[in-house]
Amino acid sequence: MRDMIEKIVSTDKKSREALEKAKQLKMESLQKISSIREQKRNDYLEKARENIKISEKEERQNAEKKMKEIEKEYESASTRIDRLLRDKRDEWVDAIVKRVVEG
């Protein structure tokens, strides 16, 4: 009987120790998982920041390219207007004077 009680007590003690060890392993695993999640989150954020920088640079380059194209178009239009003014100036002045004089 005494052996039986000692076995029960011993088994209970081993079970409690195993349960405590399992709880400790669970806590360690949760900490590792949390650490891994945090690292992955940080990696993701860093990669996203890098992608934003790259996109920002590309957008800036595209905007500069479009600005240069617009400036070229403006210069071309300005040149055409100046040429037209130079070529038609006398004709337009004569037409305006004629309309004023003829009333």
mmCIF file of N, CA and C in Angstrom, residues 5-97:
data_model
loop_
_atom_site.group_PDB
_atom_site.id
_atom_site.type_symbol
_atom_site.label_atom_id
_atom_site.label_comp_id
_atom_site.label_asym_id
_atom_site.label_seq_id
_atom_site.Cartn_x
_atom_site.Cartn_y
_atom_site.Cartn_z
ATOM 1 N N ILE A 5 1.091 4.290 -2.761
ATOM 2 C CA ILE A 5 0.938 5.719 -2.467
ATOM 3 C C ILE A 5 2.175 6.473 -2.948
ATOM 4 N N GLU A 6 3.354 5.883 -2.715
ATOM 5 C CA GLU A 6 4.578 6.523 -3.166
ATOM 6 C C GLU A 6 4.611 6.634 -4.691
ATOM 7 N N LYS A 7 4.120 5.617 -5.388
ATOM 8 C CA LYS A 7 4.066 5.650 -6.849
ATOM 9 C C LYS A 7 3.092 6.736 -7.309
ATOM 10 N N ILE A 8 1.938 6.819 -6.621
ATOM 11 C CA ILE A 8 0.946 7.838 -6.987
ATOM 12 C C ILE A 8 1.531 9.229 -6.765
ATOM 13 N N VAL A 9 2.181 9.426 -5.610
ATOM 14 C CA VAL A 9 2.794 10.720 -5.304
ATOM 15 C C VAL A 9 3.913 11.023 -6.296
ATOM 16 N N SER A 10 4.730 10.011 -6.588
ATOM 17 C CA SER A 10 5.821 10.182 -7.538
ATOM 18 C C SER A 10 5.284 10.510 -8.933
ATOM 19 N N THR A 11 4.257 9.797 -9.352
ATOM 20 C CA THR A 11 3.643 10.043 -10.659
ATOM 21 C C THR A 11 3.043 11.439 -10.700
ATOM 22 N N ASP A 12 2.379 11.830 -9.623
ATOM 23 C CA ASP A 12 1.794 13.165 -9.552
ATOM 24 C C ASP A 12 2.888 14.231 -9.645
ATOM 25 N N LYS A 13 3.991 14.005 -8.928
ATOM 26 C CA LYS A 13 5.099 14.951 -8.946
ATOM 27 C C LYS A 13 5.691 15.059 -10.354
ATOM 28 N N LYS A 14 5.881 13.911 -11.024
ATOM 29 C CA LYS A 14 6.411 13.903 -12.385
ATOM 30 C C LYS A 14 5.452 14.605 -13.344
ATOM 31 N N SER A 15 4.160 14.367 -13.147
ATOM 32 C CA SER A 15 3.149 15.014 -13.995
ATOM 33 C C SER A 15 3.188 16.523 -13.814
ATOM 34 N N ARG A 16 3.303 16.955 -12.565
ATOM 35 C CA ARG A 16 3.374 18.402 -12.305
ATOM 36 C C ARG A 16 4.649 19.002 -12.911
ATOM 37 N N GLU A 17 5.744 18.296 -12.791
ATOM 38 C CA GLU A 17 6.991 18.776 -13.375
ATOM 39 C C GLU A 17 6.890 18.840 -14.902
ATOM 40 N N ALA A 18 6.280 17.808 -15.484
ATOM 41 C CA ALA A 18 6.097 17.782 -16.940
ATOM 42 C C ALA A 18 5.166 18.913 -17.374
ATOM 43 N N LEU A 19 4.117 19.134 -16.603
ATOM 44 C CA LEU A 19 3.180 20.210 -16.903
ATOM 45 C C LEU A 19 3.882 21.565 -16.801
ATOM 46 N N GLU A 20 4.688 21.740 -15.793
ATOM 47 C CA GLU A 20 5.428 22.994 -15.613
ATOM 48 C C GLU A 20 6.416 23.195 -16.763
ATOM 49 N N LYS A 21 7.080 22.095 -17.147
ATOM 50 C CA LYS A 21 8.027 22.182 -18.265
ATOM 51 C C LYS A 21 7.283 22.523 -19.564
ATOM 52 N N ALA A 22 6.105 21.929 -19.751
ATOM 53 C CA ALA A 22 5.299 22.217 -20.942
ATOM 54 C C ALA A 22 4.862 23.685 -20.951
ATOM 55 N N LYS A 23 4.475 24.201 -19.790
ATOM 56 C CA LYS A 23 4.093 25.617 -19.692
ATOM 57 C C LYS A 23 5.282 26.514 -20.029
ATOM 58 N N GLN A 24 6.445 26.127 -19.526
ATOM 59 C CA GLN A 24 7.646 26.907 -19.795
ATOM 60 C C GLN A 24 7.998 26.869 -21.288
ATOM 61 N N LEU A 25 7.891 25.694 -21.903
ATOM 62 C CA LEU A 25 8.155 25.575 -23.336
ATOM 63 C C LEU A 25 7.149 26.390 -24.143
ATOM 64 N N LYS A 26 5.907 26.382 -23.697
ATOM 65 C CA LYS A 26 4.871 27.148 -24.379
ATOM 66 C C LYS A 26 5.198 28.642 -24.313
ATOM 67 N N MET A 27 5.609 29.123 -23.155
ATOM 68 C CA MET A 27 5.974 30.534 -23.006
ATOM 69 C C MET A 27 7.166 30.887 -23.885
ATOM 70 N N GLU A 28 8.158 30.010 -23.902
ATOM 71 C CA GLU A 28 9.331 30.252 -24.748
ATOM 72 C C GLU A 28 8.936 30.275 -26.221
ATOM 73 N N SER A 29 8.063 29.357 -26.608
ATOM 74 C CA SER A 29 7.602 29.301 -28.000
ATOM 75 C C SER A 29 6.832 30.564 -28.354
ATOM 76 N N LEU A 30 5.969 31.025 -27.456
ATOM 77 C CA LEU A 30 5.214 32.249 -27.710
ATOM 78 C C LEU A 30 6.142 33.454 -27.834
ATOM 79 N N GLN A 31 7.185 33.479 -27.010
ATOM 80 C CA GLN A 31 8.150 34.567 -27.095
ATOM 81 C C GLN A 31 8.907 34.517 -28.427
ATOM 82 N N LYS A 32 9.287 33.307 -28.837
ATOM 83 C CA LYS A 32 9.988 33.163 -30.121
ATOM 84 C C LYS A 32 9.084 33.584 -31.273
ATOM 85 N N ILE A 33 7.826 33.142 -31.214
ATOM 86 C CA ILE A 33 6.869 33.497 -32.269
ATOM 87 C C ILE A 33 6.689 35.010 -32.312
ATOM 88 N N SER A 34 6.554 35.609 -31.150
ATOM 89 C CA SER A 34 6.402 37.063 -31.078
ATOM 90 C C SER A 34 7.627 37.763 -31.648
ATOM 91 N N SER A 35 8.790 37.255 -31.314
ATOM 92 C CA SER A 35 10.037 37.835 -31.817
ATOM 93 C C SER A 35 10.121 37.693 -33.341
ATOM 94 N N ILE A 36 9.757 36.526 -33.845
ATOM 95 C CA ILE A 36 9.779 36.292 -35.293
ATOM 96 C C ILE A 36 8.789 37.210 -35.991
ATOM 97 N N ARG A 37 7.581 37.330 -35.417
ATOM 98 C CA ARG A 37 6.577 38.230 -36.000
ATOM 99 C C ARG A 37 7.095 39.666 -36.047
ATOM 100 N N GLU A 38 7.695 40.092 -34.964
ATOM 101 C CA GLU A 38 8.219 41.460 -34.901
ATOM 102 C C GLU A 38 9.313 41.654 -35.935
ATOM 103 N N GLN A 39 10.182 40.665 -36.080
ATOM 104 C CA GLN A 39 11.254 40.761 -37.072
ATOM 105 C C GLN A 39 10.687 40.803 -38.484
ATOM 106 N N LYS A 40 9.698 39.944 -38.759
ATOM 107 C CA LYS A 40 9.080 39.940 -40.084
ATOM 108 C C LYS A 40 8.385 41.274 -40.351
ATOM 109 N N ARG A 41 7.727 41.796 -39.338
ATOM 110 C CA ARG A 41 7.046 43.089 -39.464
ATOM 111 C C ARG A 41 8.072 44.176 -39.786
ATOM 112 N N ASN A 42 9.176 44.178 -39.059
ATOM 113 C CA ASN A 42 10.228 45.167 -39.301
ATOM 114 C C ASN A 42 10.827 45.009 -40.694
ATOM 115 N N ASP A 43 11.041 43.758 -41.106
ATOM 116 C CA ASP A 43 11.566 43.501 -42.452
ATOM 117 C C ASP A 43 10.595 44.018 -43.514
ATOM 118 N N TYR A 44 9.313 43.736 -43.307
ATOM 119 C CA TYR A 44 8.288 44.173 -44.254
ATOM 120 C C TYR A 44 8.256 45.703 -44.334
ATOM 121 N N LEU A 45 8.287 46.358 -43.172
ATOM 122 C CA LEU A 45 8.263 47.818 -43.158
ATOM 123 C C LEU A 45 9.494 48.403 -43.837
ATOM 124 N N GLU A 46 10.638 47.799 -43.599
ATOM 125 C CA GLU A 46 11.870 48.286 -44.222
ATOM 126 C C GLU A 46 11.796 48.124 -45.740
ATOM 127 N N LYS A 47 11.302 46.975 -46.180
ATOM 128 C CA LYS A 47 11.168 46.739 -47.619
ATOM 129 C C LYS A 47 10.171 47.727 -48.231
ATOM 130 N N ALA A 48 9.082 47.975 -47.515
ATOM 131 C CA ALA A 48 8.085 48.934 -47.997
ATOM 132 C C ALA A 48 8.699 50.333 -48.097
ATOM 133 N N ARG A 49 9.487 50.718 -47.101
ATOM 134 C CA ARG A 49 10.147 52.035 -47.147
ATOM 135 C C ARG A 49 11.089 52.130 -48.346
ATOM 136 N N GLU A 50 11.836 51.059 -48.602
ATOM 137 C CA GLU A 50 12.740 51.053 -49.752
ATOM 138 C C GLU A 50 11.956 51.172 -51.057
ATOM 139 N N ASN A 51 10.847 50.435 -51.149
ATOM 140 C CA ASN A 51 10.013 50.508 -52.350
ATOM 141 C C ASN A 51 9.442 51.912 -52.537
ATOM 142 N N ILE A 52 9.069 52.544 -51.438
ATOM 143 C CA ILE A 52 8.544 53.911 -51.513
ATOM 144 C C ILE A 52 9.628 54.855 -52.030
ATOM 145 N N LYS A 53 10.842 54.694 -51.531
ATOM 146 C CA LYS A 53 11.946 55.544 -51.995
ATOM 147 C C LYS A 53 12.186 55.354 -53.489
ATOM 148 N N ILE A 54 12.160 54.095 -53.917
ATOM 149 C CA ILE A 54 12.374 53.803 -55.341
ATOM 150 C C ILE A 54 11.248 54.407 -56.168
ATOM 151 N N SER A 55 10.009 54.204 -55.720
ATOM 152 C CA SER A 55 8.856 54.748 -56.447
ATOM 153 C C SER A 55 8.907 56.267 -56.483
ATOM 154 N N GLU A 56 9.284 56.855 -55.365
ATOM 155 C CA GLU A 56 9.379 58.311 -55.291
ATOM 156 C C GLU A 56 10.411 58.830 -56.288
ATOM 157 N N LYS A 57 11.536 58.162 -56.351
ATOM 158 C CA LYS A 57 12.596 58.561 -57.285
ATOM 159 C C LYS A 57 12.110 58.436 -58.730
ATOM 160 N N GLU A 58 11.444 57.319 -59.028
ATOM 161 C CA GLU A 58 10.931 57.108 -60.388
ATOM 162 C C GLU A 58 9.874 58.151 -60.735
ATOM 163 N N GLU A 59 8.991 58.448 -59.802
ATOM 164 C CA GLU A 59 7.950 59.451 -60.043
ATOM 165 C C GLU A 59 8.574 60.826 -60.279
ATOM 166 N N ARG A 60 9.590 61.145 -59.499
ATOM 167 C CA ARG A 60 10.268 62.438 -59.659
ATOM 168 C C ARG A 60 10.918 62.512 -61.048
ATOM 169 N N GLN A 61 11.554 61.419 -61.466
ATOM 170 C CA GLN A 61 12.193 61.400 -62.785
ATOM 171 C C GLN A 61 11.146 61.536 -63.886
ATOM 172 N N ASN A 62 10.018 60.830 -63.733
ATOM 173 C CA ASN A 62 8.948 60.944 -64.727
ATOM 174 C C ASN A 62 8.387 62.359 -64.780
ATOM 175 N N ALA A 63 8.219 62.974 -63.616
ATOM 176 C CA ALA A 63 7.695 64.343 -63.565
ATOM 177 C C ALA A 63 8.672 65.312 -64.230
ATOM 178 N N GLU A 64 9.959 65.129 -63.970
ATOM 179 C CA GLU A 64 10.964 65.990 -64.602
ATOM 180 C C GLU A 64 10.961 65.804 -66.122
ATOM 181 N N LYS A 65 10.825 64.576 -66.552
ATOM 182 C CA LYS A 65 10.780 64.289 -67.993
ATOM 183 C C LYS A 65 9.572 64.967 -68.629
ATOM 184 N N LYS A 66 8.409 64.871 -67.958
ATOM 185 C CA LYS A 66 7.204 65.511 -68.495
ATOM 186 C C LYS A 66 7.365 67.034 -68.511
ATOM 187 N N MET A 67 7.987 67.585 -67.471
ATOM 188 C CA MET A 67 8.212 69.030 -67.431
ATOM 189 C C MET A 67 9.090 69.470 -68.597
ATOM 190 N N LYS A 68 10.114 68.691 -68.899
ATOM 191 C CA LYS A 68 10.982 69.031 -70.020
ATOM 192 C C LYS A 68 10.211 68.976 -71.334
ATOM 193 N N GLU A 69 9.330 67.965 -71.465
ATOM 194 C CA GLU A 69 8.515 67.866 -72.676
ATOM 195 C C GLU A 69 7.580 69.062 -72.793
ATOM 196 N N ILE A 70 6.979 69.454 -71.678
ATOM 197 C CA ILE A 70 6.072 70.611 -71.679
ATOM 198 C C ILE A 70 6.843 71.884 -72.011
ATOM 199 N N GLU A 71 8.035 72.026 -71.436
ATOM 200 C CA GLU A 71 8.864 73.190 -71.732
ATOM 201 C C GLU A 71 9.226 73.239 -73.212
ATOM 202 N N LYS A 72 9.526 72.071 -73.795
ATOM 203 C CA LYS A 72 9.841 72.011 -75.228
ATOM 204 C C LYS A 72 8.636 72.452 -76.059
ATOM 205 N N GLU A 73 7.448 71.937 -75.685
ATOM 206 C CA GLU A 73 6.228 72.313 -76.407
ATOM 207 C C GLU A 73 5.967 73.814 -76.272
ATOM 208 N N TYR A 74 6.186 74.339 -75.073
ATOM 209 C CA TYR A 74 5.991 75.767 -74.853
ATOM 210 C C TYR A 74 6.955 76.579 -75.712
ATOM 211 N N GLU A 75 8.203 76.180 -75.722
ATOM 212 C CA GLU A 75 9.197 76.879 -76.528
ATOM 213 C C GLU A 75 8.827 76.822 -78.010
ATOM 214 N N SER A 76 8.367 75.661 -78.452
ATOM 215 C CA SER A 76 7.969 75.499 -79.843
ATOM 216 C C SER A 76 6.783 76.405 -80.169
ATOM 217 N N ALA A 77 5.785 76.431 -79.295
ATOM 218 C CA ALA A 77 4.610 77.286 -79.504
ATOM 219 C C ALA A 77 5.019 78.757 -79.471
ATOM 220 N N SER A 78 5.883 79.101 -78.551
ATOM 221 C CA SER A 78 6.351 80.485 -78.446
ATOM 222 C C SER A 78 7.097 80.895 -79.712
ATOM 223 N N THR A 79 7.915 80.001 -80.238
ATOM 224 C CA THR A 79 8.655 80.277 -81.468
ATOM 225 C C THR A 79 7.694 80.464 -82.642
ATOM 226 N N ARG A 80 6.667 79.592 -82.727
ATOM 227 C CA ARG A 80 5.677 79.715 -83.811
ATOM 228 C C ARG A 80 4.923 81.040 -83.709
ATOM 229 N N ILE A 81 4.544 81.421 -82.480
ATOM 230 C CA ILE A 81 3.814 82.678 -82.292
ATOM 231 C C ILE A 81 4.711 83.865 -82.672
ATOM 232 N N ASP A 82 5.968 83.837 -82.254
ATOM 233 C CA ASP A 82 6.895 84.921 -82.603
ATOM 234 C C ASP A 82 7.084 85.011 -84.113
ATOM 235 N N ARG A 83 7.215 83.874 -84.782
ATOM 236 C CA ARG A 83 7.391 83.859 -86.234
ATOM 237 C C ARG A 83 6.131 84.399 -86.922
ATOM 238 N N LEU A 84 4.965 83.960 -86.437
ATOM 239 C CA LEU A 84 3.704 84.425 -87.007
ATOM 240 C C LEU A 84 3.556 85.931 -86.809
ATOM 241 N N LEU A 85 3.885 86.407 -85.638
ATOM 242 C CA LEU A 85 3.817 87.846 -85.368
ATOM 243 C C LEU A 85 4.763 88.615 -86.285
ATOM 244 N N ARG A 86 5.968 88.092 -86.442
ATOM 245 C CA ARG A 86 6.965 88.742 -87.295
ATOM 246 C C ARG A 86 6.490 88.760 -88.751
ATOM 247 N N ASP A 87 5.910 87.640 -89.208
ATOM 248 C CA ASP A 87 5.481 87.537 -90.600
ATOM 249 C C ASP A 87 4.196 88.318 -90.881
ATOM 250 N N LYS A 88 3.291 88.372 -89.963
ATOM 251 C CA LYS A 88 1.972 88.968 -90.201
ATOM 252 C C LYS A 88 1.793 90.349 -89.569
ATOM 253 N N ARG A 89 2.782 90.831 -88.897
ATOM 254 C CA ARG A 89 2.660 92.085 -88.138
ATOM 255 C C ARG A 89 2.191 93.245 -89.011
ATOM 256 N N ASP A 90 2.896 93.457 -90.090
ATOM 257 C CA ASP A 90 2.546 94.592 -90.965
ATOM 258 C C ASP A 90 1.139 94.424 -91.525
ATOM 259 N N GLU A 91 0.802 93.211 -91.907
ATOM 260 C CA GLU A 91 -0.534 92.930 -92.456
ATOM 261 C C GLU A 91 -1.615 93.227 -91.426
ATOM 262 N N TRP A 92 -1.390 92.830 -90.191
ATOM 263 C CA TRP A 92 -2.379 93.054 -89.128
ATOM 264 C C TRP A 92 -2.500 94.536 -88.778
ATOM 265 N N VAL A 93 -1.370 95.224 -88.725
ATOM 266 C CA VAL A 93 -1.386 96.663 -88.440
ATOM 267 C C VAL A 93 -2.155 97.389 -89.538
ATOM 268 N N ASP A 94 -1.870 97.050 -90.802
ATOM 269 C CA ASP A 94 -2.572 97.678 -91.927
ATOM 270 C C ASP A 94 -4.068 97.413 -91.842
ATOM 271 N N ALA A 95 -4.455 96.179 -91.484
ATOM 272 C CA ALA A 95 -5.881 95.835 -91.396
ATOM 273 C C ALA A 95 -6.554 96.619 -90.275
ATOM 274 N N ILE A 96 -5.889 96.764 -89.164
ATOM 275 C CA ILE A 96 -6.462 97.511 -88.027
ATOM 276 C C ILE A 96 -6.613 98.992 -88.379
ATOM 277 N N VAL A 97 -5.560 99.556 -88.986
ATOM 278 C CA VAL A 97 -5.619 100.966 -89.373
ATOM 279 C C VAL A 97 -6.729 101.181 -90.395
#
